[in-house]
XYZ file of C-alpha atoms in Angstrom:
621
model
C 189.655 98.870 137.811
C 187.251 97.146 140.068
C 189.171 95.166 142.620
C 188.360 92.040 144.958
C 190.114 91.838 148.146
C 190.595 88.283 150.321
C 190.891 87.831 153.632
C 192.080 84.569 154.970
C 190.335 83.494 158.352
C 190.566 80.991 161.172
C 189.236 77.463 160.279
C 185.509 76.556 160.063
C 185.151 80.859 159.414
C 183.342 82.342 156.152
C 184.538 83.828 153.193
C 183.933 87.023 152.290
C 183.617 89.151 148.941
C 183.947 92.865 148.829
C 182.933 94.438 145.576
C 183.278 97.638 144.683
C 181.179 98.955 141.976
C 181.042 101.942 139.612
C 177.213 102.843 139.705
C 176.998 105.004 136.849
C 177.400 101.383 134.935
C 174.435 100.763 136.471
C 172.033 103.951 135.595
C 173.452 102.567 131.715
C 172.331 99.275 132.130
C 168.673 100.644 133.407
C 168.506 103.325 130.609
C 168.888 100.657 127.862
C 166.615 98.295 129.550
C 163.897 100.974 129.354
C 164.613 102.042 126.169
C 164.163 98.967 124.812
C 161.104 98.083 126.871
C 159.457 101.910 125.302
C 160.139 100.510 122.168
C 158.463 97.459 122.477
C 155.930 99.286 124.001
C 155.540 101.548 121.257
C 156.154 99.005 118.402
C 153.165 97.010 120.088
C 151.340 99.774 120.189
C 152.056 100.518 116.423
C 151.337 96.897 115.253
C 147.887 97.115 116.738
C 146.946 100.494 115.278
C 147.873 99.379 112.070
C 146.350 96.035 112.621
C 143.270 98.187 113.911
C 143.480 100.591 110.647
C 144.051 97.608 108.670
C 140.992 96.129 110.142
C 138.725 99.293 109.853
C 140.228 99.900 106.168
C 138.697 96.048 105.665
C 135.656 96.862 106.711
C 134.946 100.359 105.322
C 135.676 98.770 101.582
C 133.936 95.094 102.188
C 130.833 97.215 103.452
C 131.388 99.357 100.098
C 131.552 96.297 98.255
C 128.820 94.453 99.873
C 126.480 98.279 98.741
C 127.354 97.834 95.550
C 126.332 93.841 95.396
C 123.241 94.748 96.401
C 122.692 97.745 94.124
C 123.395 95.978 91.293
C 120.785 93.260 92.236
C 118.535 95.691 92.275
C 119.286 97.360 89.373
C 118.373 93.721 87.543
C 115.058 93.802 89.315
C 114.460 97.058 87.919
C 115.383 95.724 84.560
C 113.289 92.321 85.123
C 110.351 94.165 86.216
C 111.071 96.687 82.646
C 110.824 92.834 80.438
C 108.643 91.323 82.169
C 105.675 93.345 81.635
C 104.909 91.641 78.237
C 104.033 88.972 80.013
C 106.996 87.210 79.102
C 110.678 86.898 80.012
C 112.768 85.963 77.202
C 116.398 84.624 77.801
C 117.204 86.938 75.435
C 115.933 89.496 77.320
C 117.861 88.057 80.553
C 121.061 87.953 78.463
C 120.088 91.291 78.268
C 120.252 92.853 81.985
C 123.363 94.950 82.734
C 125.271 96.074 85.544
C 124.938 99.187 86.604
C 128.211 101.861 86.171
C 129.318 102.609 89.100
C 132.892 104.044 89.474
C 135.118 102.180 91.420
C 134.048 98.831 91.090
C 133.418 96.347 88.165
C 130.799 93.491 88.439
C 132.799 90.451 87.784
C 129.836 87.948 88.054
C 126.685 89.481 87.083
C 123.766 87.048 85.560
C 119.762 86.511 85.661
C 119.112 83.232 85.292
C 115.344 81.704 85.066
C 115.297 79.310 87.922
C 112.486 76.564 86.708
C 109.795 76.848 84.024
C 107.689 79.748 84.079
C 103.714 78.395 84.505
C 100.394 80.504 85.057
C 99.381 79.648 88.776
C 98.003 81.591 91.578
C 100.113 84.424 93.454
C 99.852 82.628 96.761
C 102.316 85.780 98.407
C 102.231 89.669 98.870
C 99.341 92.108 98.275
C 97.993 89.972 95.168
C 97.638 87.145 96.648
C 94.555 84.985 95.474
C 94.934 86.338 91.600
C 96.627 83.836 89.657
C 99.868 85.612 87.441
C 102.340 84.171 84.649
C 104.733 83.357 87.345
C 108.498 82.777 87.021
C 111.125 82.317 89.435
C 114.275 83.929 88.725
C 117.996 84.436 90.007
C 120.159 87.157 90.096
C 123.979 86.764 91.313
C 125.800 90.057 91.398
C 129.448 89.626 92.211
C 131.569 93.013 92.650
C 135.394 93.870 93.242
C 137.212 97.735 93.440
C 140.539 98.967 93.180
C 141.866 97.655 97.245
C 140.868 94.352 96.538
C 137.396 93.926 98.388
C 134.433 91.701 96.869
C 131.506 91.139 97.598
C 128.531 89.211 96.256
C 124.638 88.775 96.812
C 121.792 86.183 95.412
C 118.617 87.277 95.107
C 116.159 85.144 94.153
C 112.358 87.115 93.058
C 109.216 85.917 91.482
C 108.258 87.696 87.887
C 104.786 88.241 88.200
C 102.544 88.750 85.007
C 99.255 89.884 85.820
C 96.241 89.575 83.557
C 94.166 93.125 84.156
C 91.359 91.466 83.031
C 90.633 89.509 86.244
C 89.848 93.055 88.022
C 86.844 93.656 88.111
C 87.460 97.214 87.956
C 91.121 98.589 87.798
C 91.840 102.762 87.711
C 95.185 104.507 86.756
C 94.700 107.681 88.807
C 92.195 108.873 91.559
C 89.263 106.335 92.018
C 86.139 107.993 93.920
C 82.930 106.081 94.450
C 80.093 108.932 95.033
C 76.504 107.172 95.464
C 73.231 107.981 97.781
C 71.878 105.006 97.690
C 73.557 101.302 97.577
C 76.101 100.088 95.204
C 78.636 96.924 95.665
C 81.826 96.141 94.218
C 82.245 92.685 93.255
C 85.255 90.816 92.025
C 89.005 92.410 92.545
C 89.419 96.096 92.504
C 92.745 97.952 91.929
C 93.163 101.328 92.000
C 96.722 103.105 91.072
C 95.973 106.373 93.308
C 93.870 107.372 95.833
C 90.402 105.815 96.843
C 87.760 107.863 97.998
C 84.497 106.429 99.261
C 81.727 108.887 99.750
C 78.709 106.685 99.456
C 76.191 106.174 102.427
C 75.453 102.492 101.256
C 78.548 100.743 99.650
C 79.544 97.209 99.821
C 82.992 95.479 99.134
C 82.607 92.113 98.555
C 86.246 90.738 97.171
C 89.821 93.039 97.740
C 90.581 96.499 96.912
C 94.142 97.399 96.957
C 96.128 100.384 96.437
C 99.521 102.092 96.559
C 98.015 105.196 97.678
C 95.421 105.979 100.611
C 91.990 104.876 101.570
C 89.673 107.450 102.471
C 86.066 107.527 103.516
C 85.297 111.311 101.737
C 84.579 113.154 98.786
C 87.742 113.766 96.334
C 85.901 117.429 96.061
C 82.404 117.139 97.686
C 83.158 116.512 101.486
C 80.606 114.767 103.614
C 80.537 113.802 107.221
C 81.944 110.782 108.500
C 78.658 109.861 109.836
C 76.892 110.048 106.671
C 79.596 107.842 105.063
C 78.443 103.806 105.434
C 81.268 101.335 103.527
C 80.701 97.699 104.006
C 83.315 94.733 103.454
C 82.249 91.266 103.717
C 84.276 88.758 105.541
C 84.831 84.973 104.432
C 81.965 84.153 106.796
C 79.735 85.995 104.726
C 79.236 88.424 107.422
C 79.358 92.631 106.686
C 81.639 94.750 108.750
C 81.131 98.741 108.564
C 84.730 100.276 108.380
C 85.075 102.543 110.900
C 88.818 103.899 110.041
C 90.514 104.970 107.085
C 94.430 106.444 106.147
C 93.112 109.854 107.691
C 91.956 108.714 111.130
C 94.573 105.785 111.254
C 97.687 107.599 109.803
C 100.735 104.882 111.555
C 100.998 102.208 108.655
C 101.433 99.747 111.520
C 98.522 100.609 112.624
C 96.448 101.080 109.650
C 98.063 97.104 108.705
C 96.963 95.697 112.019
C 93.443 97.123 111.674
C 92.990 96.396 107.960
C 93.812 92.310 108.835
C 92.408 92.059 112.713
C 88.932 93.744 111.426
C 88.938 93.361 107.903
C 90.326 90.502 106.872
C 93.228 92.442 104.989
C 90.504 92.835 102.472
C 91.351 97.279 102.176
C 95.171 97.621 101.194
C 96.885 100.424 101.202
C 100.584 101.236 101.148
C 100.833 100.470 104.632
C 100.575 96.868 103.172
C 103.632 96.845 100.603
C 100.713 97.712 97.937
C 102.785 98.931 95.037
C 101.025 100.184 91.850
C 100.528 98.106 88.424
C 101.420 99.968 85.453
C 101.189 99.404 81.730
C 104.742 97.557 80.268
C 105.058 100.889 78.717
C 108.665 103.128 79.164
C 108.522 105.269 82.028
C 106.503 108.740 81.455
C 104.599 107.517 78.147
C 101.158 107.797 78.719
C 99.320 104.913 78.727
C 96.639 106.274 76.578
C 99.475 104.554 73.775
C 97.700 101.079 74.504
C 95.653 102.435 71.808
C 97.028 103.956 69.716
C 97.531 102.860 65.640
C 100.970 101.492 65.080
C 103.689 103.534 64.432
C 107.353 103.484 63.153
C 108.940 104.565 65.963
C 107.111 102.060 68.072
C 110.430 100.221 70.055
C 110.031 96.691 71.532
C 107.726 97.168 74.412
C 105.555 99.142 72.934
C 105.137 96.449 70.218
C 104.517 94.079 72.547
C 102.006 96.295 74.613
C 99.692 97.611 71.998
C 96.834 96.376 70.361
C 97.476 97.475 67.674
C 100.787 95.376 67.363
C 98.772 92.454 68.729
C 96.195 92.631 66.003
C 96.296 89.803 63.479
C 93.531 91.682 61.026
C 94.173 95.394 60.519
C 91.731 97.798 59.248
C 92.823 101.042 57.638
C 90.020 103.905 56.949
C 91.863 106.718 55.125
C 89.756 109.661 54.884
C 91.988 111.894 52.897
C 90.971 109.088 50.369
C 87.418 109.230 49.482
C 86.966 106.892 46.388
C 83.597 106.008 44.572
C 82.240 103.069 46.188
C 82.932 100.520 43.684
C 86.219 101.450 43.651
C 86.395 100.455 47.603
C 83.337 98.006 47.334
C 83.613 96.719 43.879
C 80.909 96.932 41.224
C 78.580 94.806 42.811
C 78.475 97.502 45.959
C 74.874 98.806 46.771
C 74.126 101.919 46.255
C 77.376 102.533 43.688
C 77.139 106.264 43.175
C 77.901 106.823 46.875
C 81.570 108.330 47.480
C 83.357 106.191 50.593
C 86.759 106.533 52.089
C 89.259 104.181 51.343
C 89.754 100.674 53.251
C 92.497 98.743 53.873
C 92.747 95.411 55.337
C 96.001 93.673 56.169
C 95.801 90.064 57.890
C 99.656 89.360 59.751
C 98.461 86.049 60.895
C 98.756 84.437 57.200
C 94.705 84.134 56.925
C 92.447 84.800 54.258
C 91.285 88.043 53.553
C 87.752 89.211 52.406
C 86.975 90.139 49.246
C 85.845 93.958 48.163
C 82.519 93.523 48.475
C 82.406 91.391 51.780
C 84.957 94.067 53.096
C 82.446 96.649 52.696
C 79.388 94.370 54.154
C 81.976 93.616 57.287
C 83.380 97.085 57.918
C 80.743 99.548 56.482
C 81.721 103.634 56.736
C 78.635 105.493 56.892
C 78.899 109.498 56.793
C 76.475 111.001 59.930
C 75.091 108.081 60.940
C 73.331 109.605 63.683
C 73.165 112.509 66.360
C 75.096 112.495 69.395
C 73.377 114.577 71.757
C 76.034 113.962 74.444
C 79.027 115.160 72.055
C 76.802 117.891 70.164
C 78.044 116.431 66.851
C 76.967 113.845 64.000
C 78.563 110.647 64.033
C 80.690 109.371 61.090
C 80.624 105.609 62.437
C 83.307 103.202 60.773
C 81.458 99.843 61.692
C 82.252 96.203 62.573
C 78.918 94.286 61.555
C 80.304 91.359 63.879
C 77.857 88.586 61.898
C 78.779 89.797 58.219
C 82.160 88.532 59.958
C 80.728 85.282 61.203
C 78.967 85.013 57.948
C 82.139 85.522 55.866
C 84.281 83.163 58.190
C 82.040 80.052 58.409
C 83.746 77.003 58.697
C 86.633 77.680 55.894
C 87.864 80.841 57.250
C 90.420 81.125 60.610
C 88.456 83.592 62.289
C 90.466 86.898 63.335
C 90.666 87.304 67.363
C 92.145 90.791 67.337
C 90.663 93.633 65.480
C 92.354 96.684 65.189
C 90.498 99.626 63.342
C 92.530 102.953 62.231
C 91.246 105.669 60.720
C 93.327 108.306 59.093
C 92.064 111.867 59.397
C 91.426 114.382 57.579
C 91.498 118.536 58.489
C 89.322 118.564 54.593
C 85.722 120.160 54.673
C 83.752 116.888 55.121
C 82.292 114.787 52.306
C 78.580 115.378 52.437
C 77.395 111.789 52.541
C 73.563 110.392 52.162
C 72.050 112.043 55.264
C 70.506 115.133 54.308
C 69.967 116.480 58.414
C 73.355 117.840 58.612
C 75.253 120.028 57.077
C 78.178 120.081 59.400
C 81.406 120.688 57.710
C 83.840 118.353 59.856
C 84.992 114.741 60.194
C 83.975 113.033 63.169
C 84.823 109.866 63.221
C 83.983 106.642 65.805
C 83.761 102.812 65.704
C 80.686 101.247 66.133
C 80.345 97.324 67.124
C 76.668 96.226 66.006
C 75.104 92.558 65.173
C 77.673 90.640 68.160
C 75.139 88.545 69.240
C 76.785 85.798 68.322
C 80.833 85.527 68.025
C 82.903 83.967 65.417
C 84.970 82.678 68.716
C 87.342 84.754 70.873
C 87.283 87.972 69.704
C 88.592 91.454 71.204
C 88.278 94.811 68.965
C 88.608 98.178 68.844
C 90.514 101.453 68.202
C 91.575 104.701 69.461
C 88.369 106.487 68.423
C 85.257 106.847 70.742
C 83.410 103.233 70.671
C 79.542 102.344 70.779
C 78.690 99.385 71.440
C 75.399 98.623 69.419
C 72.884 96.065 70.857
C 73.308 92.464 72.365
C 76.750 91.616 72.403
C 77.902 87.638 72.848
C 75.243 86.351 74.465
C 75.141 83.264 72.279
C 77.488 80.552 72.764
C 79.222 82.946 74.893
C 83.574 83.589 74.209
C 86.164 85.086 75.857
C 85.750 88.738 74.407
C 86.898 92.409 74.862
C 86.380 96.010 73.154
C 88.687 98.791 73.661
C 88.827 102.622 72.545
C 89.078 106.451 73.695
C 85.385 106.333 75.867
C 82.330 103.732 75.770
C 78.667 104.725 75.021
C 76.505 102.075 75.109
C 73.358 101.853 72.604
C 70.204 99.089 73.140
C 69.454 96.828 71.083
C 67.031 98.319 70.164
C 68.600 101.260 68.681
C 68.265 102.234 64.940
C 70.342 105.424 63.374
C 67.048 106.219 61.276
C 65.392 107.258 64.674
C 68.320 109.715 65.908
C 68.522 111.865 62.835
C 64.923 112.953 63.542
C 65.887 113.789 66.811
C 68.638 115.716 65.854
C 70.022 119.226 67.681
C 66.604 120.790 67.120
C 65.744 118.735 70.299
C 63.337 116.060 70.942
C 63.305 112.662 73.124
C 65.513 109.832 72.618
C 64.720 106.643 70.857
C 63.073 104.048 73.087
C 66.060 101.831 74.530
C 64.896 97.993 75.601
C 66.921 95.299 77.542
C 70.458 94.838 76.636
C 72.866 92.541 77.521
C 76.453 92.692 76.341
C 79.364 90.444 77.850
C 82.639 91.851 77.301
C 85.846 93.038 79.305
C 86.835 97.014 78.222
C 90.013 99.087 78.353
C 88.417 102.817 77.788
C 89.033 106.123 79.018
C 87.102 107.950 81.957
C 89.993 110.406 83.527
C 89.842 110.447 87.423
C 86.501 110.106 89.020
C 84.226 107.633 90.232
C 84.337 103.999 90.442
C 81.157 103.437 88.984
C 77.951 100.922 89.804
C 78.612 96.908 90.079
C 75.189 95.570 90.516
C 74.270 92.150 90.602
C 70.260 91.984 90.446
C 68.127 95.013 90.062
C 70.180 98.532 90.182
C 69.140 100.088 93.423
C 69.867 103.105 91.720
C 72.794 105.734 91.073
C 72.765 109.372 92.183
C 73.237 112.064 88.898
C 77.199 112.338 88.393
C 77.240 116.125 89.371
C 77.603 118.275 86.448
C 81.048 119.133 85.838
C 82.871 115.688 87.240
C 84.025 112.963 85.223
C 83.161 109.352 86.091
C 85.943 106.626 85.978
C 84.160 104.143 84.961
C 81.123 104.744 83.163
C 79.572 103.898 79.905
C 77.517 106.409 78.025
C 73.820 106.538 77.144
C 71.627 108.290 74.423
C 67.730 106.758 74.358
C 65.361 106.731 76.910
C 65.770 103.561 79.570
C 62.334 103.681 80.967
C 60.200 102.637 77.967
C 60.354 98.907 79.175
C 57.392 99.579 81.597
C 59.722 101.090 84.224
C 63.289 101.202 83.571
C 65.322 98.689 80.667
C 67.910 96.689 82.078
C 71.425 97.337 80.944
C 73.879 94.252 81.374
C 77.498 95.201 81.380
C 79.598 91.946 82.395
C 82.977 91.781 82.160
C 86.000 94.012 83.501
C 86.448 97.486 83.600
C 89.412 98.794 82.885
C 90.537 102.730 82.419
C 93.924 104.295 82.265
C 93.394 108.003 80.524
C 91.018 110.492 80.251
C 89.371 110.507 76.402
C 91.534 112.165 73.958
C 88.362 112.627 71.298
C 85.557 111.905 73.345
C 83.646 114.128 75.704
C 84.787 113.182 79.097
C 81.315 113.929 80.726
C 78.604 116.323 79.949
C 75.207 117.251 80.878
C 72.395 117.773 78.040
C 71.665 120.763 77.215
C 68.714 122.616 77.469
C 66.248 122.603 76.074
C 67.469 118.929 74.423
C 66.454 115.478 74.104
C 65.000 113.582 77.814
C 67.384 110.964 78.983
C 66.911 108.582 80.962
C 69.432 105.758 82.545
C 68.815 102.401 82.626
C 69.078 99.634 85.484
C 73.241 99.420 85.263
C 73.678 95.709 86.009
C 77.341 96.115 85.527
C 79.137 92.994 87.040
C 82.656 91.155 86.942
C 82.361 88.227 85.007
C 83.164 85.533 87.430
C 84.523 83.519 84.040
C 87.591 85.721 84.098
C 88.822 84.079 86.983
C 89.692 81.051 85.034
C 92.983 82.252 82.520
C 91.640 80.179 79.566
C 88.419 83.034 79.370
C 90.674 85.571 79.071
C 90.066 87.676 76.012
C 92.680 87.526 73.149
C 95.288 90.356 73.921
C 94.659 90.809 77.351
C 97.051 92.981 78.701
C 99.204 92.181 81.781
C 101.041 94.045 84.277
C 104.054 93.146 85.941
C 105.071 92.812 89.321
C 108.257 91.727 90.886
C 108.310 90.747 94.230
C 111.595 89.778 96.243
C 111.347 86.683 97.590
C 114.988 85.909 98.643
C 118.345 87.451 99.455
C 121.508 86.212 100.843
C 125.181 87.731 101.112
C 127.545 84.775 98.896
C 130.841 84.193 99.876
């Protein structure tokens, strides 16, 4: 045992403590002390890697979360965008939008709300700004969990945009090319889904083109040199500016965007601009050419609420596997009775009156080979709207129709040799012909799926909102008479004289990819010959002889031009042959109507497409 030992000294001395000490007691004492001060160590160090993991662990599944907010938001855009393009957002159809499946994580909140009352106003943000749009603010709140416990939730708030395409002046699904050699101007709005070339030496934008695709100053297949190629855009000032760059030579988007605004006035946009294409409210991959086509069974929702044909409140049905004595289609009183006629059927959905059998036949007449088409090589059955039998037959007692739908139900039958002796083809060929519009009963849009002529002046009295549709537009004067082409049938000949025509109307048709076309206001300066073998994209056909008006006839076009397809029946282009009839074109005064900017012009059934642009987004907590 450890032992102290005293010793006792003189007065006023010290004491003294001798200690004797076992020092492997001591080494002990150390060894615990840094054994416990490892462990601390170590247990600190623990804590904070967990806390660390813990941390991480937080992160990694919040930023999951946060992923998966987001997608679902978009996901209800996409399914916005899908409703709206009806023109019209039901709440039904908000109530509608669903999350998105994605595994791990369930969408406790998930909504589309409307956010105010929907109103047609101007798009005052993004690439269509300055066109006015059925606009409606909505909401979308996506709020999402998963299996550790994270959430997440975002609030986006976007801007449903409905887009009447009749306010373009011209607007192209595919390729757009604009091939003149001498000058021709775009006026009003342009739009073009794909591509745009510009190969002219003298053309002149006056408004906006925009596109989702590329802007390029050359031929789509005929290549010229830049130097030859002279495209004008005029500024607010009134000014011209020659554009001197295009997506080719300017390939940075940046770049292309600061050019485009600091010389242009942002008036050529491309995708370097956010341009995004406007389709048809059609489901994705149907062709657009469905616009129109005859109703049909399997028709779902949107395309109800797209087609014409859905839209129509007077329905015409021309069965040709039906032909019927006359006064068993036109009742007794029919002139001439003996001659055989399809059937025709007329259904009104809009609760009006319906014609009787002999004004049905005065209003829609079917007459076999009306006349020779020297562009299509074939005789013409023409189902026919006699637009003032209508107006005759409506008066003041009648609601007039606004939407005219014409089917015709064919037949694969060796034709019915009707009253014109010229032929004796032994096929159907079917069109519809517009004639005596003049003067509307009041807004009116018609048309069909089958090649359309458009016959004469066309609502130039008392002018109304109007529009024709169908698989590819030839345009005949007003002058035009069907005795005169039968005598110029396919053993050749000229053309009936043509004489100034002026027809007001917008038009949904079909021209495949090709050329933009002529927009003329005054005089035409003149078109170059489409080259044989190319398809315009927007062009309306001719059959007489333009240059019997003591030079060359005038041929007013004013409205929009719309195409989406390349004709189905129709003829997409072709020459004459030769020997054949002498063509010759007229002045093409085709122009925007400036009326369309105004939303009460529009014609009935104007279609819309949608856009949805994002206008606000913010994490929720």
């Amino acid at each position: 045992m450890d032992r102290v030992t005293w010793h006792g000294l003189e007065a006023g001395g010290t004491v003294q403590a001798n200690r004797y000490f076992d020092r492997r007691g001591i080494a002990l004492s150390v060894t615990l002390m840094v054994v416990v001060l490892i462990g601390a160590i170590v247990a600190a160090a623990l804590t904070a890697a967990m806390s660390t993991t813990r941390t991480v662990n937080a992160d990694y599944f919040g930023s999951r979360a946060f992923y998966a907010a987001e997608a679902g938001a978009e996901h209800a855009l996409a399914q916005v965008e899908l409703a709206l393009q009806d023109g019209f957002l039901s709440e039904a159809e908000l109530a509608a939008v669903v999350a998105p499946k994605l595994e791990g994580f369930d969408f406790f909140e998930f909504s589309v709300t409307k956010d105010g009352v929907g109103d047609t106003t101007r798009i005052t943000d993004g690439p269509f700004a300055g066109l006015y749009a059925i606009i409606q603010d909505i909401r979308v709140t996506s709020r999402v969990t998963d299996g550790s416990g994270a959430h997440s939730a975002v609030v986006v708030g976007a801007q449903a945009q409905a887009i009447p395409m009749f306010q373009f002046a011209a607007f192209g699904h595919g390729a757009m090319e604009a091939y003149t050699g001498s000058r021709s101007d775009t006026w009003g709005r342009a739009h073009v889904n794909g591509d745009i070339y510009m190969a002219t030496s003298d053309h002149h934008i006056h408004t906006i083109l925009t596109t989702p695709g590329r802007f390029i100053r050359d031929g789509r297949v005929t290549h010229k040199d830049l130097d030859d190629i002279e495209v004008y855009v005029e500024l607010s000032n009134n000014s011209e500016v020659l554009v001197t760059f295009d997506s080719e030579t300017t390939p940075d988007p940046d770049e292309f965007k600061n050019r485009s605004d600091g010389e242009l006035e942002g008036r050529i946009r491309t995708a370097a601009m956010g341009v995004d294409s406007l389709n048809l409210p059609l489901p994705p991959g149907m062709d657009p050419y469905e616009l129109v086509r005859p109703r049909e069974a399997s028709d779902g929702d949107v395309e109800r609420a797209t087609k014409f044909a859905w839209k129509a409140d007077l329905y015409v049905t021309i069965d040709l596997t039906d032909i019927r004595d006359r006064s068993a289609v036109c009742g007794t009183n029919s002139v001439p009775v003996a001659t055989k006629v399809p059937s025709i059927t007329l259904e009104r959905f809009d609760g009006g009156a319906l014609p009787a059998d002999d004004d049905k036949c005065r209003i829609f007449p079917f007459d076999w080979e009306a006349f020779y088409d020297w562009k299509e090589l074939k005789w013409v059955d023409a189902a026919t709207v006699d637009v003032d039998e209508l107006r005759s037959w409506v008066g003041a007692s009648v609601d007039a129709p606004e939407i005219i739908y014409v089917e015709v139900i064919p037949s694969s039958s060796v034709q019915y040799s009707g009253t014109t002796s010229e032929s004796n083809d032994d096929y159907y060929w079917p069109v519809l012909r517009v004639k005596n519009g003049s003067r509307l009963p009041g807004p009116l849009t018609v048309g069909s799926m089958l090649p359309l002529y458009m016959q004469g002046n066309y609502n130039t009295v008392d002018k109304q909102p109007a529009a024709v549709f169908g698989d590819r537009l030839t345009g005949l004067s007003e002058c035009w008479t069907d005795d005169n082409s039968p005598n110029k049938g396919p053993t050749g000949g000229n053309n009936p004289n043509a004489c100034h025509t002026y027809q007001y109307f917008s038009i949904v048709t079909g021209e495949s990819e090709g050329y933009m076309g002529c927009y003329h206001h005054g005089p035409d300066p003149g078109c170059t010959p489409i080259p044989s073998g190319q398809s315009p994209g927007i062009t309306i056909q001719n059959l007489e002889d333009w240059r019997a008006c003591g030079g060359r006839c005038d041929y007013y076009v004013i409205g929009s031009f719309i195409t989406f397809w390349s004709p189905k029946i129709a003829s997409p282009w072709r020459d004459y042959p030769n020997p054949g009839p002498v063509y010759r074109s007229p002045h093409r005064n085709w122009s925007f109507d400036d009326d369309l900017a105004n939303p009460e012009n529009l014609p009935p059934g104007t279609p819309n497409v949608g856009y949805v642009l994002r206008a606000s987004f913010k994490e929720s907590y």
